[in-house]
Amino acid sequence: MGRQSRLSFEFFPPREGDGISKLLSNVVPRLQAKSPAFYSVTYGAGGTTRDGTFDTVKTLIEAGHDAAPHLSIGADSEDTVVALLQRYRDIGVRRIVALRGDVPSGLGRSLRSANAQALVALIRGNFGDYFQLEVAAYPEIHPDATSPDSDLDYFADKVAAGANSAITQYFYSPYAYYDFRERCSRRGLDLPIHVGIMPITGVESIVRFSAKAGADIPRWMLKKLDSLAHDDEAVRDFGCDVCTRLCEDLHAEGAPGFHFYTLNRWGATRRIVDRLSFL
Ligand code: FAD
């Protein structure tokens, strides 16, 4: 039997009133068929989706799924964050994706001092080893980093504070991942680094997202996407081919698992996962 691969699927908290029930009835069953280890639910910048994230996680757990909230300190006090973590513990959450989070415009740069390492330390200080803590990793270097080495310093700090495993920002060049893993290994950082996968469903959206996230779209892909931009189906086919190949290559090279940024849709993610030979 081949090596196991961990699968997880990310949602954002739905904005519409019946969004959570729609997610549960339309999207989750299609993804659940692939036996994910957990679903994660994002946290709006500065705590703007605090209730939405909690409600979505609670609904998933009540339906019998393993669900992990994303969490950042943002503008909240430590007491507020600890109280929220207690509520999560009370409903059976065992895993947190611990982040600095993106700072919403208007809240100022002072929040930058509250980085993910501080949150990991806060959680470990208050809850010991109760939660499995996932942190973000940036094989293509975080946009705020002054150098690859300083970026790795921040990552190492999160690990030293008690992170159990990492999930990467998405990328389309597997070499970025191999390089990051090697640099981690040289620093003695041997935690599992799961690969974030962003399915491609539209040219304009992936270009916009990637510019914001600091994710690189290789030139050959951009040229190809541009040439297909008039044909939505061809874009989706190409995107599926690229992501399938990426997962296959990374799995063959030892990547421990894949985290799909589903954007609350199942089609593109399911199409890729269905084609993976190692699942
Ligand atoms: P950190 O690890 O604290 O920092 C990231 C990098 O920023 C560091 O490596 C370093 O280069 C630089 N940096 C940090 N602190 C300092 C400092 N004091 N001085 C100088 N440089 C510094 N965003 C959301 O808003 N909500 C989400 O739910 C969410 N989910 C995510 C899930 C995953 C898997 C990933 C990869 C990203 C997610 N993000 C989310 C985006 C993330 O919040 C942003 O990338 C954010 O800018 C950094 O968060 P972090 O936890 O990686 O921060």
mmCIF file of N, CA and C in Angstrom, residues 21-122:
data_model
loop_
_atom_site.group_PDB
_atom_site.id
_atom_site.type_symbol
_atom_site.label_atom_id
_atom_site.label_comp_id
_atom_site.label_asym_id
_atom_site.label_seq_id
_atom_site.Cartn_x
_atom_site.Cartn_y
_atom_site.Cartn_z
ATOM 1 N N SER A 21 -26.207 26.165 6.017
ATOM 2 C CA SER A 21 -26.947 24.928 5.717
ATOM 3 C C SER A 21 -26.724 24.513 4.259
ATOM 4 N N LYS A 22 -26.586 25.511 3.375
ATOM 5 C CA LYS A 22 -26.288 25.169 1.959
ATOM 6 C C LYS A 22 -24.921 24.498 1.845
ATOM 7 N N LEU A 23 -23.958 25.038 2.602
ATOM 8 C CA LEU A 23 -22.605 24.452 2.587
ATOM 9 C C LEU A 23 -22.683 22.988 3.038
ATOM 10 N N LEU A 24 -23.451 22.798 4.089
ATOM 11 C CA LEU A 24 -23.554 21.455 4.673
ATOM 12 C C LEU A 24 -24.301 20.483 3.755
ATOM 13 N N SER A 25 -25.308 20.994 3.039
ATOM 14 C CA SER A 25 -26.080 20.054 2.215
ATOM 15 C C SER A 25 -25.519 19.900 0.803
ATOM 16 N N ASN A 26 -24.877 20.951 0.266
ATOM 17 C CA ASN A 26 -24.423 20.868 -1.135
ATOM 18 C C ASN A 26 -22.940 20.560 -1.296
ATOM 19 N N VAL A 27 -22.130 21.136 -0.424
ATOM 20 C CA VAL A 27 -20.679 21.060 -0.642
ATOM 21 C C VAL A 27 -20.038 19.941 0.183
ATOM 22 N N VAL A 28 -20.347 19.922 1.483
ATOM 23 C CA VAL A 28 -19.682 18.963 2.371
ATOM 24 C C VAL A 28 -19.867 17.499 1.907
ATOM 25 N N PRO A 29 -21.074 17.075 1.523
ATOM 26 C CA PRO A 29 -21.212 15.657 1.135
ATOM 27 C C PRO A 29 -20.298 15.274 -0.031
ATOM 28 N N ARG A 30 -20.116 16.229 -0.979
ATOM 29 C CA ARG A 30 -19.256 15.948 -2.152
ATOM 30 C C ARG A 30 -17.802 15.811 -1.732
ATOM 31 N N LEU A 31 -17.400 16.551 -0.731
ATOM 32 C CA LEU A 31 -16.004 16.497 -0.282
ATOM 33 C C LEU A 31 -15.797 15.378 0.735
ATOM 34 N N GLN A 32 -16.827 15.137 1.540
ATOM 35 C CA GLN A 32 -16.729 14.107 2.576
ATOM 36 C C GLN A 32 -16.448 12.735 1.958
ATOM 37 N N ALA A 33 -16.908 12.555 0.731
ATOM 38 C CA ALA A 33 -16.676 11.282 0.041
ATOM 39 C C ALA A 33 -15.181 10.972 -0.081
ATOM 40 N N LYS A 34 -14.331 11.995 0.043
ATOM 41 C CA LYS A 34 -12.879 11.771 -0.066
ATOM 42 C C LYS A 34 -12.217 11.640 1.310
ATOM 43 N N SER A 35 -13.033 11.485 2.363
ATOM 44 C CA SER A 35 -12.544 11.240 3.729
ATOM 45 C C SER A 35 -11.469 12.223 4.214
ATOM 46 N N PRO A 36 -11.788 13.510 4.233
ATOM 47 C CA PRO A 36 -10.788 14.470 4.739
ATOM 48 C C PRO A 36 -10.515 14.263 6.220
ATOM 49 N N ALA A 37 -9.318 14.656 6.642
ATOM 50 C CA ALA A 37 -8.986 14.616 8.075
ATOM 51 C C ALA A 37 -9.770 15.685 8.814
ATOM 52 N N PHE A 38 -9.988 16.835 8.165
ATOM 53 C CA PHE A 38 -10.769 17.913 8.796
ATOM 54 C C PHE A 38 -11.144 18.972 7.762
ATOM 55 N N TYR A 39 -12.118 19.793 8.142
ATOM 56 C CA TYR A 39 -12.449 21.009 7.396
ATOM 57 C C TYR A 39 -11.926 22.168 8.224
ATOM 58 N N SER A 40 -11.413 23.215 7.563
ATOM 59 C CA SER A 40 -11.045 24.382 8.350
ATOM 60 C C SER A 40 -11.917 25.554 7.903
ATOM 61 N N VAL A 41 -12.084 26.519 8.802
ATOM 62 C CA VAL A 41 -12.952 27.670 8.514
ATOM 63 C C VAL A 41 -12.171 28.949 8.791
ATOM 64 N N THR A 42 -12.070 29.817 7.798
ATOM 65 C CA THR A 42 -11.227 31.006 7.926
ATOM 66 C C THR A 42 -11.808 32.015 8.913
ATOM 67 N N TYR A 43 -10.944 32.945 9.284
ATOM 68 C CA TYR A 43 -11.278 33.967 10.276
ATOM 69 C C TYR A 43 -11.067 35.314 9.621
ATOM 70 N N GLY A 44 -12.102 36.143 9.579
ATOM 71 C CA GLY A 44 -11.991 37.437 8.899
ATOM 72 C C GLY A 44 -10.986 38.336 9.575
ATOM 73 N N ALA A 45 -10.315 39.122 8.757
ATOM 74 C CA ALA A 45 -9.295 40.038 9.264
ATOM 75 C C ALA A 45 -9.829 40.844 10.439
ATOM 76 N N GLY A 46 -9.045 40.876 11.524
ATOM 77 C CA GLY A 46 -9.422 41.668 12.695
ATOM 78 C C GLY A 46 -10.605 41.109 13.465
ATOM 79 N N GLY A 47 -10.955 39.847 13.245
ATOM 80 C CA GLY A 47 -12.054 39.239 14.009
ATOM 81 C C GLY A 47 -13.430 39.530 13.419
ATOM 82 N N THR A 48 -13.464 40.008 12.177
ATOM 83 C CA THR A 48 -14.747 40.415 11.585
ATOM 84 C C THR A 48 -15.719 39.255 11.371
ATOM 85 N N THR A 49 -15.230 38.020 11.364
ATOM 86 C CA THR A 49 -16.154 36.880 11.186
ATOM 87 C C THR A 49 -16.193 36.012 12.441
ATOM 88 N N ARG A 50 -15.896 36.612 13.609
ATOM 89 C CA ARG A 50 -15.782 35.796 14.825
ATOM 90 C C ARG A 50 -16.991 34.866 14.991
ATOM 91 N N ASP A 51 -18.214 35.445 14.891
ATOM 92 C CA ASP A 51 -19.411 34.621 15.081
ATOM 93 C C ASP A 51 -19.616 33.666 13.905
ATOM 94 N N GLY A 52 -19.383 34.176 12.703
ATOM 95 C CA GLY A 52 -19.581 33.337 11.514
ATOM 96 C C GLY A 52 -18.648 32.138 11.516
ATOM 97 N N THR A 53 -17.410 32.349 11.915
ATOM 98 C CA THR A 53 -16.458 31.236 11.963
ATOM 99 C C THR A 53 -16.901 30.233 13.030
ATOM 100 N N PHE A 54 -17.262 30.757 14.201
ATOM 101 C CA PHE A 54 -17.690 29.867 15.288
ATOM 102 C C PHE A 54 -18.922 29.059 14.860
ATOM 103 N N ASP A 55 -19.916 29.740 14.290
ATOM 104 C CA ASP A 55 -21.156 29.048 13.918
ATOM 105 C C ASP A 55 -20.902 27.987 12.849
ATOM 106 N N THR A 56 -20.029 28.297 11.904
ATOM 107 C CA THR A 56 -19.749 27.330 10.833
ATOM 108 C C THR A 56 -19.027 26.106 11.408
ATOM 109 N N VAL A 57 -18.059 26.348 12.286
ATOM 110 C CA VAL A 57 -17.327 25.238 12.913
ATOM 111 C C VAL A 57 -18.291 24.388 13.748
ATOM 112 N N LYS A 58 -19.145 25.056 14.512
ATOM 113 C CA LYS A 58 -20.087 24.340 15.386
ATOM 114 C C LYS A 58 -21.034 23.468 14.539
ATOM 115 N N THR A 59 -21.518 24.033 13.448
ATOM 116 C CA THR A 59 -22.439 23.278 12.586
ATOM 117 C C THR A 59 -21.738 22.047 12.009
ATOM 118 N N LEU A 60 -20.502 22.222 11.590
ATOM 119 C CA LEU A 60 -19.752 21.083 11.031
ATOM 120 C C LEU A 60 -19.555 20.000 12.095
ATOM 121 N N ILE A 61 -19.206 20.434 13.301
ATOM 122 C CA ILE A 61 -18.967 19.457 14.379
ATOM 123 C C ILE A 61 -20.263 18.737 14.745
ATOM 124 N N GLU A 62 -21.350 19.499 14.816
ATOM 125 C CA GLU A 62 -22.639 18.876 15.155
ATOM 126 C C GLU A 62 -23.063 17.865 14.087
ATOM 127 N N ALA A 63 -22.604 18.091 12.861
ATOM 128 C CA ALA A 63 -22.938 17.139 11.788
ATOM 129 C C ALA A 63 -21.964 15.954 11.783
ATOM 130 N N GLY A 64 -21.049 15.927 12.752
ATOM 131 C CA GLY A 64 -20.163 14.762 12.889
ATOM 132 C C GLY A 64 -18.813 14.890 12.213
ATOM 133 N N HIS A 65 -18.459 16.123 11.788
ATOM 134 C CA HIS A 65 -17.177 16.309 11.098
ATOM 135 C C HIS A 65 -16.126 16.899 12.027
ATOM 136 N N ASP A 66 -14.872 16.658 11.680
ATOM 137 C CA ASP A 66 -13.775 17.287 12.396
ATOM 138 C C ASP A 66 -13.583 18.678 11.773
ATOM 139 N N ALA A 67 -13.645 19.717 12.587
ATOM 140 C CA ALA A 67 -13.522 21.071 12.032
ATOM 141 C C ALA A 67 -12.547 21.896 12.853
ATOM 142 N N ALA A 68 -11.738 22.682 12.151
ATOM 143 C CA ALA A 68 -10.708 23.500 12.800
ATOM 144 C C ALA A 68 -10.927 24.967 12.452
ATOM 145 N N PRO A 69 -11.148 25.821 13.455
ATOM 146 C CA PRO A 69 -11.236 27.249 13.150
ATOM 147 C C PRO A 69 -9.861 27.853 12.906
ATOM 148 N N HIS A 70 -9.802 28.819 11.990
ATOM 149 C CA HIS A 70 -8.624 29.670 11.900
ATOM 150 C C HIS A 70 -8.817 30.751 12.955
ATOM 151 N N LEU A 71 -7.722 31.243 13.486
ATOM 152 C CA LEU A 71 -7.828 32.243 14.546
ATOM 153 C C LEU A 71 -6.637 33.179 14.495
ATOM 154 N N SER A 72 -6.918 34.470 14.649
ATOM 155 C CA SER A 72 -5.814 35.426 14.778
ATOM 156 C C SER A 72 -6.148 36.375 15.925
ATOM 157 N N ILE A 73 -5.133 37.025 16.460
ATOM 158 C CA ILE A 73 -5.378 37.911 17.598
ATOM 159 C C ILE A 73 -6.050 39.193 17.121
ATOM 160 N N GLY A 74 -5.597 39.732 15.989
ATOM 161 C CA GLY A 74 -6.205 40.934 15.428
ATOM 162 C C GLY A 74 -6.294 42.047 16.451
ATOM 163 N N ALA A 75 -7.472 42.653 16.558
ATOM 164 C CA ALA A 75 -7.654 43.789 17.470
ATOM 165 C C ALA A 75 -8.120 43.336 18.851
ATOM 166 N N ASP A 76 -8.260 42.024 19.056
ATOM 167 C CA ASP A 76 -8.814 41.524 20.315
ATOM 168 C C ASP A 76 -7.792 41.523 21.452
ATOM 169 N N SER A 77 -8.314 41.565 22.677
ATOM 170 C CA SER A 77 -7.440 41.407 23.839
ATOM 171 C C SER A 77 -7.148 39.912 23.999
ATOM 172 N N GLU A 78 -6.099 39.609 24.746
ATOM 173 C CA GLU A 78 -5.776 38.193 24.987
ATOM 174 C C GLU A 78 -6.933 37.494 25.691
ATOM 175 N N ASP A 79 -7.602 38.206 26.618
ATOM 176 C CA ASP A 79 -8.732 37.598 27.340
ATOM 177 C C ASP A 79 -9.846 37.191 26.379
ATOM 178 N N THR A 80 -10.108 38.038 25.401
ATOM 179 C CA THR A 80 -11.166 37.738 24.427
ATOM 180 C C THR A 80 -10.789 36.493 23.623
ATOM 181 N N VAL A 81 -9.520 36.414 23.238
ATOM 182 C CA VAL A 81 -9.068 35.264 22.446
ATOM 183 C C VAL A 81 -9.147 33.989 23.285
ATOM 184 N N VAL A 82 -8.724 34.077 24.543
ATOM 185 C CA VAL A 82 -8.770 32.889 25.413
ATOM 186 C C VAL A 82 -10.222 32.457 25.631
ATOM 187 N N ALA A 83 -11.129 33.429 25.803
ATOM 188 C CA ALA A 83 -12.547 33.090 26.003
ATOM 189 C C ALA A 83 -13.096 32.373 24.763
ATOM 190 N N LEU A 84 -12.701 32.844 23.600
ATOM 191 C CA LEU A 84 -13.162 32.206 22.358
ATOM 192 C C LEU A 84 -12.608 30.773 22.265
ATOM 193 N N LEU A 85 -11.348 30.618 22.651
ATOM 194 C CA LEU A 85 -10.748 29.272 22.623
ATOM 195 C C LEU A 85 -11.468 28.327 23.603
ATOM 196 N N GLN A 86 -11.888 28.887 24.741
ATOM 197 C CA GLN A 86 -12.643 28.043 25.692
ATOM 198 C C GLN A 86 -13.958 27.589 25.077
ATOM 199 N N ARG A 87 -14.606 28.517 24.337
ATOM 200 C CA ARG A 87 -15.875 28.134 23.665
ATOM 201 C C ARG A 87 -15.597 27.043 22.636
ATOM 202 N N TYR A 88 -14.486 27.173 21.946
ATOM 203 C CA TYR A 88 -14.147 26.133 20.957
ATOM 204 C C TYR A 88 -13.900 24.797 21.643
ATOM 205 N N ARG A 89 -13.175 24.845 22.764
ATOM 206 C CA ARG A 89 -12.903 23.598 23.485
ATOM 207 C C ARG A 89 -14.225 22.963 23.938
ATOM 208 N N ASP A 90 -15.158 23.810 24.389
ATOM 209 C CA ASP A 90 -16.443 23.300 24.894
ATOM 210 C C ASP A 90 -17.265 22.589 23.821
ATOM 211 N N ILE A 91 -17.089 22.978 22.555
ATOM 212 C CA ILE A 91 -17.882 22.299 21.509
ATOM 213 C C ILE A 91 -17.085 21.160 20.854
ATOM 214 N N GLY A 92 -15.912 20.880 21.380
ATOM 215 C CA GLY A 92 -15.189 19.698 20.898
ATOM 216 C C GLY A 92 -14.106 19.945 19.867
ATOM 217 N N VAL A 93 -13.726 21.221 19.670
ATOM 218 C CA VAL A 93 -12.637 21.513 18.721
ATOM 219 C C VAL A 93 -11.312 21.030 19.302
ATOM 220 N N ARG A 94 -10.506 20.347 18.495
ATOM 221 C CA ARG A 94 -9.188 19.875 18.948
ATOM 222 C C ARG A 94 -8.038 20.451 18.131
ATOM 223 N N ARG A 95 -8.399 21.237 17.095
ATOM 224 C CA ARG A 95 -7.347 21.723 16.194
ATOM 225 C C ARG A 95 -7.630 23.189 15.845
ATOM 226 N N ILE A 96 -6.573 24.001 15.848
ATOM 227 C CA ILE A 96 -6.700 25.433 15.529
ATOM 228 C C ILE A 96 -5.660 25.769 14.456
ATOM 229 N N VAL A 97 -6.064 26.545 13.460
ATOM 230 C CA VAL A 97 -5.089 27.101 12.518
ATOM 231 C C VAL A 97 -4.734 28.492 13.056
ATOM 232 N N ALA A 98 -3.537 28.616 13.620
ATOM 233 C CA ALA A 98 -3.150 29.826 14.365
ATOM 234 C C ALA A 98 -2.378 30.786 13.463
ATOM 235 N N LEU A 99 -2.902 32.008 13.345
ATOM 236 C CA LEU A 99 -2.368 32.970 12.375
ATOM 237 C C LEU A 99 -2.175 34.342 12.971
ATOM 238 N N ARG A 100 -1.365 35.127 12.320
ATOM 239 C CA ARG A 100 -1.365 36.562 12.635
ATOM 240 C C ARG A 100 -2.616 37.177 12.001
ATOM 241 N N GLY A 101 -2.933 36.699 10.799
ATOM 242 C CA GLY A 101 -4.074 37.241 10.076
ATOM 243 C C GLY A 101 -3.676 38.463 9.301
ATOM 244 N N ASP A 102 -4.480 38.760 8.283
ATOM 245 C CA ASP A 102 -4.233 39.986 7.532
ATOM 246 C C ASP A 102 -4.896 41.127 8.261
ATOM 247 N N VAL A 103 -4.216 42.262 8.276
ATOM 248 C CA VAL A 103 -4.737 43.404 9.020
ATOM 249 C C VAL A 103 -5.675 44.196 8.110
ATOM 250 N N PRO A 104 -6.940 44.369 8.510
ATOM 251 C CA PRO A 104 -7.857 45.103 7.644
ATOM 252 C C PRO A 104 -7.468 46.574 7.552
ATOM 253 N N SER A 105 -7.708 47.188 6.411
ATOM 254 C CA SER A 105 -7.365 48.595 6.282
ATOM 255 C C SER A 105 -8.180 49.379 7.317
ATOM 256 N N GLY A 106 -7.542 50.381 7.904
ATOM 257 C CA GLY A 106 -8.263 51.161 8.907
ATOM 258 C C GLY A 106 -7.871 50.775 10.326
ATOM 259 N N LEU A 107 -7.400 49.545 10.525
ATOM 260 C CA LEU A 107 -7.020 49.150 11.888
ATOM 261 C C LEU A 107 -5.570 49.495 12.222
ATOM 262 N N GLY A 108 -4.847 49.925 11.195
ATOM 263 C CA GLY A 108 -3.491 50.405 11.474
ATOM 264 C C GLY A 108 -2.462 49.305 11.536
ATOM 265 N N ARG A 109 -1.206 49.713 11.455
ATOM 266 C CA ARG A 109 -0.126 48.729 11.386
ATOM 267 C C ARG A 109 0.303 48.242 12.763
ATOM 268 N N SER A 110 -0.218 48.865 13.838
ATOM 269 C CA SER A 110 0.228 48.468 15.161
ATOM 270 C C SER A 110 -0.097 47.009 15.441
ATOM 271 N N LEU A 111 -1.151 46.499 14.791
ATOM 272 C CA LEU A 111 -1.529 45.107 15.040
ATOM 273 C C LEU A 111 -0.476 44.134 14.557
ATOM 274 N N ARG A 112 0.415 44.625 13.712
ATOM 275 C CA ARG A 112 1.465 43.750 13.187
ATOM 276 C C ARG A 112 2.308 43.159 14.309
ATOM 277 N N SER A 113 2.303 43.816 15.475
ATOM 278 C CA SER A 113 3.131 43.289 16.560
ATOM 279 C C SER A 113 2.565 41.958 17.058
ATOM 280 N N ALA A 114 1.258 41.750 16.861
ATOM 281 C CA ALA A 114 0.659 40.491 17.309
ATOM 282 C C ALA A 114 0.825 39.458 16.203
ATOM 283 N N ASN A 115 1.948 38.758 16.181
ATOM 284 C CA ASN A 115 2.134 37.804 15.094
ATOM 285 C C ASN A 115 1.724 36.390 15.528
ATOM 286 N N ALA A 116 1.831 35.459 14.605
ATOM 287 C CA ALA A 116 1.317 34.111 14.867
ATOM 288 C C ALA A 116 2.066 33.434 16.017
ATOM 289 N N GLN A 117 3.354 33.749 16.144
ATOM 290 C CA GLN A 117 4.137 33.145 17.234
ATOM 291 C C GLN A 117 3.510 33.496 18.580
ATOM 292 N N ALA A 118 3.058 34.765 18.724
ATOM 293 C CA ALA A 118 2.439 35.203 19.988
ATOM 294 C C ALA A 118 1.152 34.422 20.253
ATOM 295 N N LEU A 119 0.394 34.164 19.205
ATOM 296 C CA LEU A 119 -0.861 33.417 19.383
ATOM 297 C C LEU A 119 -0.580 31.962 19.774
ATOM 298 N N VAL A 120 0.397 31.360 19.110
ATOM 299 C CA VAL A 120 0.751 29.969 19.448
ATOM 300 C C VAL A 120 1.184 29.901 20.918
ATOM 301 N N ALA A 121 2.004 30.873 21.330
ATOM 302 C CA ALA A 121 2.470 30.885 22.732
ATOM 303 C C ALA A 121 1.295 31.087 23.687
ATOM 304 N N LEU A 122 0.375 31.963 23.312
ATOM 305 C CA LEU A 122 -0.804 32.221 24.160
ATOM 306 C C LEU A 122 -1.643 30.944 24.324
#
